[in-house]
Each structure stands twice: as structure tokens, then as C-alpha cells.
mmCIF file of C-alpha atoms and ligand atoms in Angstrom:
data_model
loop_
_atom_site.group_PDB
_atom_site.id
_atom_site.type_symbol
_atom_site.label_atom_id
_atom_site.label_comp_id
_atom_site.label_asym_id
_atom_site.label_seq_id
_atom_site.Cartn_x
_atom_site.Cartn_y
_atom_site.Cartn_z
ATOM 1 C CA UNK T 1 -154.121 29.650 -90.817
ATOM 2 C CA UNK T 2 -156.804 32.452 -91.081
ATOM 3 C CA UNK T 3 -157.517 34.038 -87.239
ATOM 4 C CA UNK T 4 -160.670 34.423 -86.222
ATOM 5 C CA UNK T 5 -161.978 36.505 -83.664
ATOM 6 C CA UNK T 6 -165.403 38.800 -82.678
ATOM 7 C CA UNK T 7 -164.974 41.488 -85.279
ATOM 8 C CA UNK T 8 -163.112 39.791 -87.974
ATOM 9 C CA UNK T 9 -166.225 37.328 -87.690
ATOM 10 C CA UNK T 10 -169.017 40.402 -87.877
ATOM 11 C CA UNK T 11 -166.831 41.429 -91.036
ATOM 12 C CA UNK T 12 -166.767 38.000 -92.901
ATOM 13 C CA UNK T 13 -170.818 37.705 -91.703
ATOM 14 C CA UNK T 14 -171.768 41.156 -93.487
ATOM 15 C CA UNK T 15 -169.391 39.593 -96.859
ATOM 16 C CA UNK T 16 -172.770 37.006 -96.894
ATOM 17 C CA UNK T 17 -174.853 39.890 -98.254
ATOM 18 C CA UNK T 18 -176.248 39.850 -101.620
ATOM 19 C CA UNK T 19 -177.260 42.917 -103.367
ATOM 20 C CA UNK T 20 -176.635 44.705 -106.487
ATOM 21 C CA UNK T 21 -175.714 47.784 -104.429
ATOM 22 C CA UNK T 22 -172.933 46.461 -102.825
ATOM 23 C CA UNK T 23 -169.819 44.453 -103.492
ATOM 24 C CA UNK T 24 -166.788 43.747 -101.304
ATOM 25 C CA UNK T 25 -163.302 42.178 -101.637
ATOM 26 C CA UNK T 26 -160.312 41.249 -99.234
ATOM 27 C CA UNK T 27 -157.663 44.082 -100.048
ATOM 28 C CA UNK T 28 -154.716 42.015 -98.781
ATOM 29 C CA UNK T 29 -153.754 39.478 -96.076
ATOM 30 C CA UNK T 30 -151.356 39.941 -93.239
ATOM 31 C CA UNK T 31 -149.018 36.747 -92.869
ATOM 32 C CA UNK T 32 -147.213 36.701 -89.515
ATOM 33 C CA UNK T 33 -145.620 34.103 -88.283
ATOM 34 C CA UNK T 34 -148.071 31.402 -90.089
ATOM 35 C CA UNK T 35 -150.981 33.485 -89.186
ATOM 36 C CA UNK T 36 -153.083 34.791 -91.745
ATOM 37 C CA UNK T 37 -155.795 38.048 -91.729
ATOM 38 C CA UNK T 38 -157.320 39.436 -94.058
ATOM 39 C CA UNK T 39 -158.220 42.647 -95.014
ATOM 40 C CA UNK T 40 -161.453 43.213 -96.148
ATOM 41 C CA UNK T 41 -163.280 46.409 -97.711
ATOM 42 C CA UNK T 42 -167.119 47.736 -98.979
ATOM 43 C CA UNK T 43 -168.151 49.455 -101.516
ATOM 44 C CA UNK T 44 -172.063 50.786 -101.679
ATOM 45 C CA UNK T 45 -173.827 52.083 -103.982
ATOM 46 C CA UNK T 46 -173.031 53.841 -107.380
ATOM 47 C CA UNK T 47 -169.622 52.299 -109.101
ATOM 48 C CA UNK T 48 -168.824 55.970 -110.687
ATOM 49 C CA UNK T 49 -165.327 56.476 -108.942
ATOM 50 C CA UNK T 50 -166.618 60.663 -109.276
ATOM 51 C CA UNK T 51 -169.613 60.190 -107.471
ATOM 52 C CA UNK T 52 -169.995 61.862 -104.095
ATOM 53 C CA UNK T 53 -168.238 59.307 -101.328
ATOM 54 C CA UNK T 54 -168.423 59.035 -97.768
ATOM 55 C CA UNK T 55 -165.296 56.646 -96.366
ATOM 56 C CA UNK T 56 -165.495 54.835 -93.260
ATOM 57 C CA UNK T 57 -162.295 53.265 -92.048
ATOM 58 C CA UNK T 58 -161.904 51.553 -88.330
ATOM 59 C CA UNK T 59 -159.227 49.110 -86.302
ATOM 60 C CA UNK T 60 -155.820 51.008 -87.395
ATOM 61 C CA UNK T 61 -155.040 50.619 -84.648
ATOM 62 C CA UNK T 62 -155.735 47.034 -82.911
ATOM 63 C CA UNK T 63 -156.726 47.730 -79.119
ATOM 64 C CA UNK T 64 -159.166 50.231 -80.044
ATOM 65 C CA UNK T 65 -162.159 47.752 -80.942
ATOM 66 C CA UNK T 66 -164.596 50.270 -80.156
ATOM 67 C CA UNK T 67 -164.045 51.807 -83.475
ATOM 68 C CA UNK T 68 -164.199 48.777 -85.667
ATOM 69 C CA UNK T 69 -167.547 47.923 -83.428
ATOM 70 C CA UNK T 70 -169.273 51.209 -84.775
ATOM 71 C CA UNK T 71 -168.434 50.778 -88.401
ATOM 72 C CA UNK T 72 -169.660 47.111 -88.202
ATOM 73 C CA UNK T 73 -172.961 48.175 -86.458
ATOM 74 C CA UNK T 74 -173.653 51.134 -89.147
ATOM 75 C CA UNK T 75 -173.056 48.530 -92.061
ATOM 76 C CA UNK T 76 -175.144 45.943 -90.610
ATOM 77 C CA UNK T 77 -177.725 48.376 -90.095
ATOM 78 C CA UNK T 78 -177.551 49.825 -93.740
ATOM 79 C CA UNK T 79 -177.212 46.250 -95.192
ATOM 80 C CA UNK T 80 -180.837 46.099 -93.446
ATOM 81 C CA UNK T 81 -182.206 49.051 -94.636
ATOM 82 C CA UNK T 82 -181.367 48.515 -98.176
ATOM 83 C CA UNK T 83 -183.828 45.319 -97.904
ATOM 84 C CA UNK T 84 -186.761 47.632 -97.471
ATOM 85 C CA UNK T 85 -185.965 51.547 -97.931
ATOM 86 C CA UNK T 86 -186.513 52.178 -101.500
ATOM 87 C CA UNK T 87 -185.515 55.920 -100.989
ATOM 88 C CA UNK T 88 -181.952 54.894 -99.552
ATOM 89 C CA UNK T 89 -181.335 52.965 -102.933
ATOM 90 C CA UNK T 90 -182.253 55.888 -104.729
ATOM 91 C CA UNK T 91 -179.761 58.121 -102.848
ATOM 92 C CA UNK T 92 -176.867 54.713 -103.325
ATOM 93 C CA UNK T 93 -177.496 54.992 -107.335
ATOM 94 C CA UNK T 94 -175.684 58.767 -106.692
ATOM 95 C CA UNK T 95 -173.207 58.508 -103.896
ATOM 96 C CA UNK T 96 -171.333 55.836 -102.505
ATOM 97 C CA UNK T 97 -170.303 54.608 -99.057
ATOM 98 C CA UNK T 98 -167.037 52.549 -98.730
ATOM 99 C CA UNK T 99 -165.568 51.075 -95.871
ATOM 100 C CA UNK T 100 -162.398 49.167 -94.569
ATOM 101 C CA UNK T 101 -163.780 48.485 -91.065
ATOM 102 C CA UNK T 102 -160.385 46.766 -89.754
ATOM 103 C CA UNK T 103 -157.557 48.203 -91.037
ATOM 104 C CA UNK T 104 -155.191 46.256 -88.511
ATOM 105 C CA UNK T 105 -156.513 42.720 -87.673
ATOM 106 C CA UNK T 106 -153.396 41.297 -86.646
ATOM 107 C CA UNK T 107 -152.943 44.047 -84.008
ATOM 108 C CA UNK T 108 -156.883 43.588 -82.911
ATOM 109 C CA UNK T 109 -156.463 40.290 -82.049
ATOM 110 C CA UNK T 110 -153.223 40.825 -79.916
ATOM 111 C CA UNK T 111 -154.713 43.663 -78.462
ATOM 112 C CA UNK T 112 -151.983 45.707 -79.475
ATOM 113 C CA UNK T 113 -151.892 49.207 -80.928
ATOM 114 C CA UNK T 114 -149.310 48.704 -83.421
ATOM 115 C CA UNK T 115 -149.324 45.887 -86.102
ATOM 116 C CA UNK T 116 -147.209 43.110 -85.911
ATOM 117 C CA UNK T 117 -143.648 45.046 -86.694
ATOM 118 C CA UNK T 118 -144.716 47.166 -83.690
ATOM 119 C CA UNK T 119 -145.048 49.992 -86.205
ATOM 120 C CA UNK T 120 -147.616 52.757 -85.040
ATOM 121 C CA UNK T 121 -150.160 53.112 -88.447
ATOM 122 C CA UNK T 122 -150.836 56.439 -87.632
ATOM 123 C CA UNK T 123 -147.573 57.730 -87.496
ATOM 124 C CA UNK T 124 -146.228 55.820 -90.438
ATOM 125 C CA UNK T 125 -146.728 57.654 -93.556
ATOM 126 C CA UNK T 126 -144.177 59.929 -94.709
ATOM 127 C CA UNK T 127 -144.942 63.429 -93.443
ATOM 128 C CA UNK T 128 -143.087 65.436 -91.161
ATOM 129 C CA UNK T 129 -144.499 67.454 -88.542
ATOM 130 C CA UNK T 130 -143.574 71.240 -88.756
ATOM 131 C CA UNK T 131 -144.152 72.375 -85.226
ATOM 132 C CA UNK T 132 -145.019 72.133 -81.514
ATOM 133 C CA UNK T 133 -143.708 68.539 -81.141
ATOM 134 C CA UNK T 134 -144.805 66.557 -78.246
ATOM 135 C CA UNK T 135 -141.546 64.066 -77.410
ATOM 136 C CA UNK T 136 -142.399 60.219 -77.586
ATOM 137 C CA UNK T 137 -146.186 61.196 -78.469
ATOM 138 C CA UNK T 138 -145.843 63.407 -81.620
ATOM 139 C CA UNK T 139 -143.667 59.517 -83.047
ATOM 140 C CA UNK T 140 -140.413 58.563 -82.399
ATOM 141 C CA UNK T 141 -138.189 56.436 -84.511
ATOM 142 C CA UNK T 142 -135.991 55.906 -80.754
ATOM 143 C CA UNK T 143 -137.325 52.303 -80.068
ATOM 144 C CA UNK T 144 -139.978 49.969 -81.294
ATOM 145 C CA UNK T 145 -140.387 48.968 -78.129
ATOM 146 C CA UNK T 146 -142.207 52.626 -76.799
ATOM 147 C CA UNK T 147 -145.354 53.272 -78.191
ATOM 148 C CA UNK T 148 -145.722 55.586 -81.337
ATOM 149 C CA UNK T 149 -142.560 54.368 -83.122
ATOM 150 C CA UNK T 150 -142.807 55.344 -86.647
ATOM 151 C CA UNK T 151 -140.956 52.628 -88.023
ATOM 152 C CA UNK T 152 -137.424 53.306 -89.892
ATOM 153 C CA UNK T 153 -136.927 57.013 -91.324
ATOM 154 C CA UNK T 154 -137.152 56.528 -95.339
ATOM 155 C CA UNK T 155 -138.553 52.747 -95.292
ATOM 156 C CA UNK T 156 -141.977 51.822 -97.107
ATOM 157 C CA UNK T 157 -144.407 52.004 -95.945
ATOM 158 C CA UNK T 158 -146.702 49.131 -93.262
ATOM 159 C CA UNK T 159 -148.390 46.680 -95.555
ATOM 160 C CA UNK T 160 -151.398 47.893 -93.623
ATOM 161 C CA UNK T 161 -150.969 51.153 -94.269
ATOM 162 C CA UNK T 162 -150.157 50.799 -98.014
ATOM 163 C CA UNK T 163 -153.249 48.751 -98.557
ATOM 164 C CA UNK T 164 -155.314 51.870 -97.259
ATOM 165 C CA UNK T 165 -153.438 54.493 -98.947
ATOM 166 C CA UNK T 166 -154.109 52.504 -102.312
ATOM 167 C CA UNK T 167 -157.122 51.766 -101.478
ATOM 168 C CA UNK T 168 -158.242 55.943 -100.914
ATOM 169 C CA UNK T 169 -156.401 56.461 -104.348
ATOM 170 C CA UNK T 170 -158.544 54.558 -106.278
ATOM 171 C CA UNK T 171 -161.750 54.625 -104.310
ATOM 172 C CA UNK T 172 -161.737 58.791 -103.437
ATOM 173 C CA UNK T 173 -159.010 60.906 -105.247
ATOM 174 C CA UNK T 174 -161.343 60.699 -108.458
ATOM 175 C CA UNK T 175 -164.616 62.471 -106.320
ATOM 176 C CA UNK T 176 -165.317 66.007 -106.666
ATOM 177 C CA UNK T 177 -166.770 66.172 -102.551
ATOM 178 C CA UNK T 178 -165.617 63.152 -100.625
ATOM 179 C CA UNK T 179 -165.516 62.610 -96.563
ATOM 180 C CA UNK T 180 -163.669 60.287 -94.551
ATOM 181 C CA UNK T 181 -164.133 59.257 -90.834
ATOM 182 C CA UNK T 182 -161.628 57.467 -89.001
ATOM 183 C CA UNK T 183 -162.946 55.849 -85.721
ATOM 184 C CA UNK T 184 -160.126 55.783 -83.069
ATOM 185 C CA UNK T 185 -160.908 55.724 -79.446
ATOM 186 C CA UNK T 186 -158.423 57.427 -76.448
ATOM 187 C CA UNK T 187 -157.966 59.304 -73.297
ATOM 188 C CA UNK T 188 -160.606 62.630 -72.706
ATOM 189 C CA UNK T 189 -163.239 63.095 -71.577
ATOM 190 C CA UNK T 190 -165.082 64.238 -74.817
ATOM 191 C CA UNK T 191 -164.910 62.924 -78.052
ATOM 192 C CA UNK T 192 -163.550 65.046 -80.487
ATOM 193 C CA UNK T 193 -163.830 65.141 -84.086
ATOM 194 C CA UNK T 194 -161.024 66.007 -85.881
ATOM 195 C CA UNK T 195 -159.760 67.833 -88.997
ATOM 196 C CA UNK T 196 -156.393 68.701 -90.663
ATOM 197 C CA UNK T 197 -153.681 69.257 -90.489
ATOM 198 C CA UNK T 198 -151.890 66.898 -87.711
ATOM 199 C CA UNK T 199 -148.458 68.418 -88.953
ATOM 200 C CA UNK T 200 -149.167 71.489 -88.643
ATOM 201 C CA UNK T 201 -151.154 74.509 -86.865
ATOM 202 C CA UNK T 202 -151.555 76.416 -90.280
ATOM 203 C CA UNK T 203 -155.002 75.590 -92.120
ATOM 204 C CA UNK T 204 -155.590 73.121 -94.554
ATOM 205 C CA UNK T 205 -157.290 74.118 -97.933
ATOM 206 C CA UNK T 206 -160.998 73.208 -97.263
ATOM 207 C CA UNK T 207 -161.222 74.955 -94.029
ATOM 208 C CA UNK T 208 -164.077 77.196 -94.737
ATOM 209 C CA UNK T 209 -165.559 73.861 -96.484
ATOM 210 C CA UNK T 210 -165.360 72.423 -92.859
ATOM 211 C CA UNK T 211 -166.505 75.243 -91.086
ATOM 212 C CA UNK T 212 -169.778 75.492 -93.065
ATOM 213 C CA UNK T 213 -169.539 71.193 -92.548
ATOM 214 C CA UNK T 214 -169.348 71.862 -88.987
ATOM 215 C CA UNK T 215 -172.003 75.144 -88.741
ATOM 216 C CA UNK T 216 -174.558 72.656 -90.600
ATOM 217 C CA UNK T 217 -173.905 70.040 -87.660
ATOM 218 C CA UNK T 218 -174.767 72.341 -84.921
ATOM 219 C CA UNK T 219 -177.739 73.588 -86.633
ATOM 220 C CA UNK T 220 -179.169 70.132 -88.123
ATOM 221 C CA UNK T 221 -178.138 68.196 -84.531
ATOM 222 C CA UNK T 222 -177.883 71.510 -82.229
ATOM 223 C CA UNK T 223 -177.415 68.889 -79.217
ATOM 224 C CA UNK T 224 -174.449 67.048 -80.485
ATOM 225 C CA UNK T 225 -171.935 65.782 -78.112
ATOM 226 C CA UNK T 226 -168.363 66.466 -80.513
ATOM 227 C CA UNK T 227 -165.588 68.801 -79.725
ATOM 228 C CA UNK T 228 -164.276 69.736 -83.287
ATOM 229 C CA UNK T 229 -160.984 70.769 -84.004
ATOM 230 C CA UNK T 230 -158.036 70.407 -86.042
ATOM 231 C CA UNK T 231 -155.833 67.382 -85.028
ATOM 232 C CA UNK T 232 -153.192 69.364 -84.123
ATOM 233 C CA UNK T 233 -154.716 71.780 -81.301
ATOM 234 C CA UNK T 234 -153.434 69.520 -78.764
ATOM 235 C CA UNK T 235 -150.128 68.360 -80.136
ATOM 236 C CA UNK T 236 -148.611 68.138 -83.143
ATOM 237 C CA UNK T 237 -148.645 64.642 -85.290
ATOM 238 C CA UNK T 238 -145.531 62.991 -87.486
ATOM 239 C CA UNK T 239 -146.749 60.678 -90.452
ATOM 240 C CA UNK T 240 -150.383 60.620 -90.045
ATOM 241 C CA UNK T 241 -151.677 59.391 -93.029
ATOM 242 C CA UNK T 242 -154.858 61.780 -93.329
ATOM 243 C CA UNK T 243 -152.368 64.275 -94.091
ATOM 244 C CA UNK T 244 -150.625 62.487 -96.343
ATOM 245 C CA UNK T 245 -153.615 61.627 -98.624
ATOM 246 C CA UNK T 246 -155.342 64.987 -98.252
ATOM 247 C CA UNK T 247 -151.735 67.263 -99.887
ATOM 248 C CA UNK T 248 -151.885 64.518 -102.667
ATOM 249 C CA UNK T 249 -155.906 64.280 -103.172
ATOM 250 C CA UNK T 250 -155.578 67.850 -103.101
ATOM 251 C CA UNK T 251 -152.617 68.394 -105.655
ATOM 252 C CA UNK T 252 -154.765 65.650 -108.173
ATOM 253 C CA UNK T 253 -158.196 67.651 -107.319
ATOM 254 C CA UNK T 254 -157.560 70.876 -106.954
ATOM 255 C CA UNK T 255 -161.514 71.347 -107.400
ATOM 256 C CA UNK T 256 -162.205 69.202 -105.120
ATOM 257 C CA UNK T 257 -163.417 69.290 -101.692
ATOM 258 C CA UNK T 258 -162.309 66.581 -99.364
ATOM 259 C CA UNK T 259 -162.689 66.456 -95.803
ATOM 260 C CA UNK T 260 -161.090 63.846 -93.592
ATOM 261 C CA UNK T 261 -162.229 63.723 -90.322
ATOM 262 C CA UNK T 262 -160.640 61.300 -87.609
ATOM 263 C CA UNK T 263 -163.553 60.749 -84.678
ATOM 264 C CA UNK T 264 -161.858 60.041 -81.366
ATOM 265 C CA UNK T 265 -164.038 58.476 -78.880
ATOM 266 C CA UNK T 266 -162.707 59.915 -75.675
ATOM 267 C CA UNK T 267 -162.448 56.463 -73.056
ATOM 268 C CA UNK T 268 -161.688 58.035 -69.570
ATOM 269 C CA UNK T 269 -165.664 58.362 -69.023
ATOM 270 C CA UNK T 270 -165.936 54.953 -69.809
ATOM 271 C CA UNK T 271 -163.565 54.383 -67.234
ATOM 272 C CA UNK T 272 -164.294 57.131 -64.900
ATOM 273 C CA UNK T 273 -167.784 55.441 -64.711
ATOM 274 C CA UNK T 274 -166.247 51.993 -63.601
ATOM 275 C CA UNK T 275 -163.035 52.648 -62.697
ATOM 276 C CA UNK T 276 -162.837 48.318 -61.959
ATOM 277 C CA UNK T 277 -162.243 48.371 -65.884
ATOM 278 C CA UNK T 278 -158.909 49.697 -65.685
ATOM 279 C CA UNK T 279 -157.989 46.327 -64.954
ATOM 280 C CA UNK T 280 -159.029 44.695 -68.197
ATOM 281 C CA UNK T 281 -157.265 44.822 -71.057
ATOM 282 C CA UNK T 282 -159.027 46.679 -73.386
ATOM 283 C CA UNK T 283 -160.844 48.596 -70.810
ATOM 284 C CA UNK T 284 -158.906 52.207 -71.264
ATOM 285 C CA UNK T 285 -159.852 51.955 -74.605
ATOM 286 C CA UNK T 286 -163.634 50.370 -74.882
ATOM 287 C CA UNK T 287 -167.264 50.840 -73.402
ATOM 288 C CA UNK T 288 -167.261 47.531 -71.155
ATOM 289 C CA UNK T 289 -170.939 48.009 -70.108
ATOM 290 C CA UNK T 290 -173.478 47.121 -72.383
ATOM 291 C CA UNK T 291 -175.993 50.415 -71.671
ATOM 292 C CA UNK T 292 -172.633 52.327 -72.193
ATOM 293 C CA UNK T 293 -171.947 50.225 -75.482
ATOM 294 C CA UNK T 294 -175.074 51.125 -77.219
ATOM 295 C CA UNK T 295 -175.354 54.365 -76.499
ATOM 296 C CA UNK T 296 -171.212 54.875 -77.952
ATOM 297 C CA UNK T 297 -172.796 52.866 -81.003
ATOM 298 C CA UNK T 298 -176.460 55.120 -81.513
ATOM 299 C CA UNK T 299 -174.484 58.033 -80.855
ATOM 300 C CA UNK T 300 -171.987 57.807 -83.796
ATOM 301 C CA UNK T 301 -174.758 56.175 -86.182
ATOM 302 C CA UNK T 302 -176.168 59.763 -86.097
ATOM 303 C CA UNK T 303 -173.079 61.277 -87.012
ATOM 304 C CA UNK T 304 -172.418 58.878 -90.075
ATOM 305 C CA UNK T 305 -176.633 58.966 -91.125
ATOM 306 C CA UNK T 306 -175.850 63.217 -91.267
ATOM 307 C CA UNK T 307 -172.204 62.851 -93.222
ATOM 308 C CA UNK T 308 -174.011 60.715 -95.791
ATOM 309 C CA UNK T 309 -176.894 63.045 -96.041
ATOM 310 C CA UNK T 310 -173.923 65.739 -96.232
ATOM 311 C CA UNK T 311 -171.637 64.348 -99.168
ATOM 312 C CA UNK T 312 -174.513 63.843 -101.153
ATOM 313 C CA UNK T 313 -176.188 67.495 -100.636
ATOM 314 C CA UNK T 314 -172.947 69.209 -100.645
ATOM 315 C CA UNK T 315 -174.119 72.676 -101.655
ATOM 316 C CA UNK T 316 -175.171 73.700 -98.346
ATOM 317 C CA UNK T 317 -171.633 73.357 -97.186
ATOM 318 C CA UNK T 318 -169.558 74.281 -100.625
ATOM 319 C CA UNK T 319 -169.790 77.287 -102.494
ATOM 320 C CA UNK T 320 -170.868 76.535 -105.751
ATOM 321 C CA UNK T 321 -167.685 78.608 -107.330
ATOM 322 C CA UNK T 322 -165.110 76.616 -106.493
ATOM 323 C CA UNK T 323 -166.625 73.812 -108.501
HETATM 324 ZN ZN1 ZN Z 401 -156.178 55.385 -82.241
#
């Protein structure tokens, strides 16, 4: 029987659109114990696999609603806008926006960070982490009953997490500039936007690429509220699966640019402002309050509006040589 539940619901209302510009599909389903969910994704805009992408992905992992909420609210908004906005077509013949808004259903509607093996997604592809391990934290393969368990060393892997992976294959490795954003929400204060590598302190390949990415934020949106920096200035990551697709869109594009940014939405202000939402179950992860709620979702709309803009205008940010 298919689940249904708040954000699943949002994603099977925006499947109702009809419009030349954009066509969807369910990926794969999750079967659990006679349960079914699917898997849905987007696709906007121009059906040249090479033209300029921007990737939105949300709900890897299941308690963190919050980010599955923002992606829904920008595609609902830019279904809208494509009813009237003749210039945003224009720009959607060129580039393309695709989405998987809820990566892991069956852990969203347990409430549970892992999916339904109690495998961690983001620890689950198969890198290793080269330094400055955190214990438990940086993923363990000790117990699946801690959080951040890997899931067995050499084993495929998470249906989930293949689906995604095969999905950024076919839908970005063929781009010559492409940019990802995967919405996660956590502990801090701030939210920080990150960059690779998560294995590693050393740099990834488009560094500069992000620094100009990052220069052009500060000057287009001087009072943004994001700390950026590479994933692994706090600790050290095993198996995160930007990594993992960046070394191989990087080995199949060595041209290219690609950027893949993970956004997390740092929860303890949420819950430093009303500390009584400690005691609900998603409240560590999720605005509660409504005035807090919009202002998480205008907030990141802005970021995703300027990323768009970004991908498709990309020589402000990449040197025309390395094309
Ligand atoms: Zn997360």
C-alpha cells in the first residue's frame, strides 16, 4: 500500500502540472514490509542532457523535513511562474532545473534519519575518509543501532542511494557547468553551505570555480546569512555521496565544472527560540513556528533564484580557458 503523508502529498500535487517545460517520473519505489513509496523526480526546462543544470535534491535523510519543505515550496513557486513569466521560459529552453525533493520517504514518514535498513544515506557510498576522523560521527560500521552506521563494508549500495547516484549520472555527468544543492538541516547556529571534499581537508578540483561562485554571492546578495566552507572543516565524512559523484563526474568531464553544494540549515536557533520544541519530535531538526517557517523557506528561495541565475551565466564565475 502506497504511504501517504504531508510532503509525499505536496510531491504527487506538483506531478498534476502540465507544461511542455517540465516532465517528471517516479525513479523507484521503496517496499518495506508491505509499504510502498515512491520516489519521484523533475526535470525543467531544456531536454539537452549538456545544457547548463542546477540539481535540487531534499529528504535523504527522513527527520529532516525542513529540507524537503524548501524544495517543494521553490517548485511550486516556479511551476507558478512558468504560467505567466515569459522570460523564465526563455532562460528553461537553455538550462535545466531537476529535482528529487525526497530522496528517503520511508525514513520521512518514520521520522527517522536512516532508511528503513537503518543505513545512514549520507555515509553510504563507497568512499573512505582520509583524515581527522570524528569516532561514531565521521560513520561507523560498529552497530546499526547508533546513528551514522554506514551499512556493511563492501555491500551495494541503499536502494535510495543508488536511485540518486543513477539518477546524477544520467541527468548531470553529461553538463559542461552543473550545481547541486542538497538541503539537510542540523545542530548550529548558522547555516552553512557546504563544498567538497567531506573525505578530505585537501581541495577539490573546482575550488577557484567556487571561490569566484562564492565572491559573486557576497557581492550580488552582500547581506547573505551562509557560512561557506568545505564539508570537512568541522570533521571529516566516510561515504558521502557528493564525493563520490564529484571524483567520477570529474574523471568523465574533465572540462567540466561541477559544484555540489550541501546547504545545512543550522536548527539550534529554531530551538534556542522555543526551547518547548525540544520536546517534539521533529523539533531539533524543523522551524515549528510558522513566522520562523517562512522566513527558513524565503530565505533559501533566494539562494536557489541566484544558483539558477549562476549555472546559466557561468562566465562570471569560470574562466573561459578551461572550457
Ligand atoms: Zn542531514
Amino acid at each position: 500500500m502506497v504511504k501517504d503523508f504531508d510532503e509525499l502529498h505536496a510531491i504527487g500535487e506538483l506531478t498534476k502540472i502540465e507544461d511542455p517545460l517540465v516532465r517528471y517520473q517516479e525513479i523507484t519505489r521503496i517496499n518495506h514490509n508491505g509499504d510502498s513509496f515512491p520516489i519521484h523526480s523533475f526535470e525543467i526546462g531544456s531536454d539537452d542532457p549538456s545544457a547548463p543544470v542546477l540539481a535540487l535534491f531534499g529528504g535523504v535523510h527522513g527527520l529532516e523535513k525542513v529540507g524537503t519543505q524548501v524544495v517543494v515550496t521553490y517548485l511550486t513557486s516556479l511551476f507558478k511562474q512558468l504560467s505567466w513569466d515569459e522570460e523564465l521560459r526563455r532562460s528553461l529552453e537553455k538550462y535545466r532545473i531537476i529535482s528529487i525533493p525526497l530522496i528517503n520517504p520511508w525514513g520521512m514518514y518514520h521520522h527517522r534519519r536512516s532508511n528503513a535498513n537503518d543505513v545512514d544515506l549520507m555515509r553510504n557510498a563507497p568512499v573512505k575518509a582520509l583524515e581527522k576522523k570524528k569516532f561514531l560521527l565521521s560513520g561507523q560500521r560498529l552497530t546499526p543501532r547508533l546513528p551514522w552506521y554506514q551499512g556493511q563494508e563492501n555491500a551495494a549500495m541503499e536502494e535510495e542511494l543508488q536511485a540518486l547516484v543513477n539518477y546524477c549520472r544520467k541527468n548531470i555527468f553529461q553538463a559542461k557547468r552543473a550545481i547541486s544543492v542538497d538541503f539537510h538541516s542540523g545542530f548550529g547556529l548558522k547555516d552553512r553551505l557546504w563544498y567538497p571534499y567531506s573525505k578530505t581537508l585537501a581541495p577539490f578540483k573546482n575550488i577557484t570555480e567556487m571561490e569566484n561562485l562564492e565572491q559573486l554571492l557576497n557581492e550580488t546578495h552582500p547581506h547573505h546569512i551562509y557560512q561557506i566552507e568545505p564539508t570537512s572543516e568541522s570533521y571529516t565524512i566516510e561515504g558521502d555521496v557528493w564525493d563520490y559523484l564529484y571524483d567520477e563526474y570529474i574523471q568523465e568531464n574533465p572540462d567540466g565544472v561541477y559544484i555540489p553544494l550541501t546547504l545545512e540549515m543550522g536548527s539550534w536557533i529554531w530551538v534556542k527560540k522555543n526551547p518547548l520544541q525540544i520536546f517534539r519530535r521533529e523539533g531539533l531538526f524543523n522551524p515549528i513556528k510558522s513566522h520562523r517557517y517562512d522566513r527558513t523557506m524565503r530565505r533559501h528561495i533566494m539562494l536557489i533564484k541566484f544558483l539558477f541565475r549562476a549555472v546559466g551565466s557561468s562566465k562570471a564565475w569560470v574562466k573561459e580557458n578551461s572550457l
